[in-house]
Structures are given as C-alpha cells and as structure tokens.
Amino acid sequence: MTVWLVAREDFKRSFSPRMLVVLGVVAVLFLIVAGCLFGAQLYGGGRVYGAEEQFNVARAASYHMAVGWGLLFAIMLAMGAASRPLEDGRAQFLLTKPVRRSHVLLGQLVGVFLSALAAAAALAALASALSLIRAHVFPWTLWLGLAVASLALALVVALVAFFSLFLPRVVAAMLGIIFYLASFPAAFGAVRDFMTGGYRDAGLQFPWYVRWGAEVYFAAAPPIAGVQLRAGELVRLKAWGVDGWLTVATAAAYVVVFFVAAWALYSRRDV
Amino acid sequence: MASVLEVVDLTKKFGGVTAVDELSFAVAPGEVFGFLGRNGAGKTTTIKVALDLVKPTGGEVRVFGEDWREPELRRRVGYLPEFPVRYPDLTPRRYILFAARLFGLARDEAARRTDELIKKVELEDAADRQMGGFSKGMLQRVGLAQALVNEPDLLFLDEPTAGLDPLGHHLVKELVRDYAARGKAVVVSSHILAEIEAQCSRVAIIDEGRLVAEGELAELLKPTNVVEVEVEGPAAAAREAFAKVSSAVDATGNRFVLTLLPGKEASDVSKAAASAACVVTALTTRRQSLEDLFVAVVKRSGEAPPA
C-alpha cells in the first residue's frame, strides 16, 4: 500500500508542466516520423513494399521509437528518483512515517518506471491511432512488445538509481545511456559468437585482454537492448525461442540485483 | 512511569567529527521536554537518530520501550523538522492527506483529519494553493499539521516557531499545552529559551554532543539574591529598613526589588519590614533565567578539559 502511495505521488510529480511540454514536442516529432512511415511508399530490395510489409516496418519502427523514448525518459527520471529526495528532505518526510526504507525506495522506482512506461505508451497510442487510420489495423503486437520491453525500462531505472546513490546524478545518467548503447553488441548473437571465439575462424588473433574483456562483457552486459530487440521480434511476429525467454529472465535477474544493491546503499544512508 | 523515549549512551560520528557523544536522557509521558544547545550541538542529530533517519555509531534509543528502528513505532510518533516542507508543487491539503495516508489512515478518515488540521493551523485560505510560493511561516504551519496528523503520543518539534509570527507562536504554545494535557510527550528543540522556559517542565542542555545539564526546570533554575517584595505601610520607612539588608533597592510605590547582601535571606526582608511597621503582602525570590543557566553551563562546558 505504502509502495503504491509513494509511487503514485512520484508518478504525478514526473509529469510537471515542463515535462508535459517536452512530452508534447516528442509526440509531435513522433507523429511526423511515424506518420510518414505509415503513409509513405517504402522501397527495399529494388521493389516497392506491399501494404502489409509497409505496415510491419512502420509498426516495428514505432515500437523502437516508443521504447527508445521510454528508456531515455526512464534515465532522466531515475537519476534523481532515489538520490534527490535524500538531499531535498522528501526522504526525511517519507521515512518519518511508518514506512520501511525498502518500500520507499521501491515506491520511488516504481513511480519512475510507470512514468517511463506511460511516456512510451503515449507514443504507442499515437502509432496505434495512425495504424488504424492508415491501415485500418490495430497493431496489437506493438503493445505486446511494449509490455515485454517494459522489463528493459525497469532495468534501466534500477541501474541508474543504483549509480545515482554514490555517483553524481549526471554521471549516473550518462552511465545509464552508456550501458544501454553498450548492450547492443551483446544483443546480437553473431557479434557475441565472433568476439568469443569466431574471430579465430576468420584468421584473427586478439590480445588476451581483449579476449577476456569480451568474455566478461558478453557474460555480464545487462540485456537492455537485448530485451528491446527480443521484444521487437514479438512485434514483428517472429518466432520467440529459448533465447527470448533467457533474455527476459536475465533482465529480470538484473532488475532484482540492481534493486537489492540500491537498497543496500539506501538503507545505510543518513537522511 | 515507563519512558516514551530513552536515549542510552548515544554516539554519532560523522567521519572524524563527533556530533553526539555518549548522550543519555529519558522523556516521560505527558512531559514537555526542552532540548537545548548551540548550533551544531547535536540536537537535530539526536532527534534524527531517534527517528532512524541517521544511523548511530554507538548506543541505542528506545521508543515506547522498543527498538527505535522498528518502522511501526512511528505510527505513534510525529516530527516537525527544522525545514518542514519540500514538496513545492503540492498544496497543503494534498500534502497533509499524503502524510495521513502514509500513516495508514483510510481515505475518508484522512480527508476528515486533513480538514481538521488545516483549520487548526489556520491555513484555510491557502489550503489549495501550491506551496512553492509559501513563506517560511506558512510552511511551518503545514509542517506542524503533518506532524500532528496521526495524533502522535510522542511529538518531536525541531525549532517549531522558526519563521512564525506572534500568532503562530501562540498557536504552537497552545498545541504543545494541549498535547501535554492529554498525556502525550513533546520534545521541543529550540533556540528561543524564553519559549522553552514557558513551555517545558524538564530540559536537557547539550554542548558539543555531550549532556551538560538535565533536570526539572524548577530544580535547575537556582534562586538568586534578588527578592521582590510588596508591603503595606509607610513606604519610606520600609525603604530605609530594606537598605540595611540589601545592596540595591528599587522601589515603585509599595513594591520593592532588593538585591540582598551576602548572608541575607528572604526572612531578613520580612524582619526588616516588620521593624518599619510594614506588613509584607507578597515576597518572591527571583530565580535564575533559563538563559542565565544556559550561558553558565555552556561556558563551563567549554572551559572543561575534554573527557
């Protein structure tokens, strides 16, 4: 109950008038790009795409734009979600009530997560409206993909909040963006296979630190882009095998690990 | 009677700085306890430890006889921090309602309590305005309301009158009096010594984190050699007689303020009045003010070699 109360308050605070203006600008830009995608003639492989192909491309692109924006929004909010209240007295207000510290932290992170999800969902809703108008089809897989990709949002929120508890907020946000971008190579099996041994078949040799670095990176990289791309396969109705479930399970484990790490820091902090 | 708050050998160090040094004191139910000290003496840190906002380096706190770290205990505790409100985008009504809901009050009950408190702290006109533009005094009133929302059995007030106008001062005084009358304990940390003197039954004075004085005000504030006396009879004769027992006589009609000579007591004043054919109608020995006591113990503490 208290988790929900804290989350709800933080959710409401996320959509300040200034933030609503930013959201409005992003929505307009999205409408322009997605509107073109849903309406324009697309070419590929030396031919014009058919209506269904065009719809699939527009839907997948909308999905990635919505999730990308959601991730960016999550990073923006998460950098101050737990650390700022510790400094500005809001944590003091909350922690003098009969509320456990873990519940306060969880509430703050859930609030950010829901805000980021709402920001992504707003774009998905616009894409759905465009799809209905242009193609007379409701893109339900877009929403399915978004639901799965919400795990990537949760992962980014937990990760950035954790870093923000012992690093300056801007650095924590930068690390969130770096982790997100750096997680893309790990999301592609071909890259992983090449960097963890496949390079030998191509007659290449890497120094030991590159080999070890690659092993550690591919073993430990938080699957932020991994979840986004795997969920993107759902959007395009591609087969979802063990790999997809494994990515989701790994991401869920990372969310738990980063939350517990953040809680370990938060619970020891003087307010 | 069991203490509502018991601080035992509490120590808190921030890096190499000792903010609180083996501090011990207790607060009983129905008591208004004054917590005094200079800036940085460790008052707020002690209160924050009791609320589990700050982790102690050593010692312990018992709240209602239980471990202070148990969040459920705070259902019976209210806290007005020195800087009370940090939600500039909320209205007082939403803020107090939020606090009430965090205390576990049902929605209707929380709304009823919020209305009641808005009235109590006299913020009806500003109840639905965002707090971003509020003055310090108005924020203090909102902070006070949120501290009372759960009708706490133990109320911590950290500089409760900071920024308040005289009416606000009066409001705080009334609230504290009302709370104590209902058997609830109030811990007031303040720099305004006259206020503490007027409200508190017992005080603790800390300096550099150490307890330098603690006890009932009546016991701590020692009698001085200044006596106020009112007589019936010839004032001129009385003045002459009083001059024999005092070094200074300040007279206003039949009322005298006497600074007694060393070795003289109040009984000597009565005898002097009788010798001048006057009847004493009132006689009081002035006590040390809290300010005098505070300055004396803090100076003494500063001169003492560190333990």
Short mmCIF file of C-alpha atoms in Angstrom, two decimals, chain A residues 1 11 18 79 97 102 130 150 165 210 213 224 236 247:
data_model
loop_
_atom_site.label_atom_id
_atom_site.label_comp_id
_atom_site.label_asym_id
_atom_site.label_seq_id
_atom_site.Cartn_x
_atom_site.Cartn_y
_atom_site.Cartn_z
CA MET A 1 0.00 0.00 0.00
CA PHE A 11 4.29 9.39 -10.93
CA ARG A 18 7.63 21.49 -18.14
CA MET A 79 18.85 9.71 -11.94
CA LYS A 97 6.19 7.77 8.63
CA SER A 102 12.82 -0.69 1.10
CA LEU A 130 -2.06 6.17 -37.16
CA SER A 150 8.90 -2.72 -20.01
CA LEU A 165 23.23 6.73 -4.88
CA VAL A 210 40.55 -8.15 -25.47
CA GLY A 213 37.26 -8.34 -21.82
CA ILE A 224 18.74 -3.68 -22.00
CA ARG A 236 7.05 -8.48 -35.93
CA THR A 247 16.99 -12.69 -22.21
#
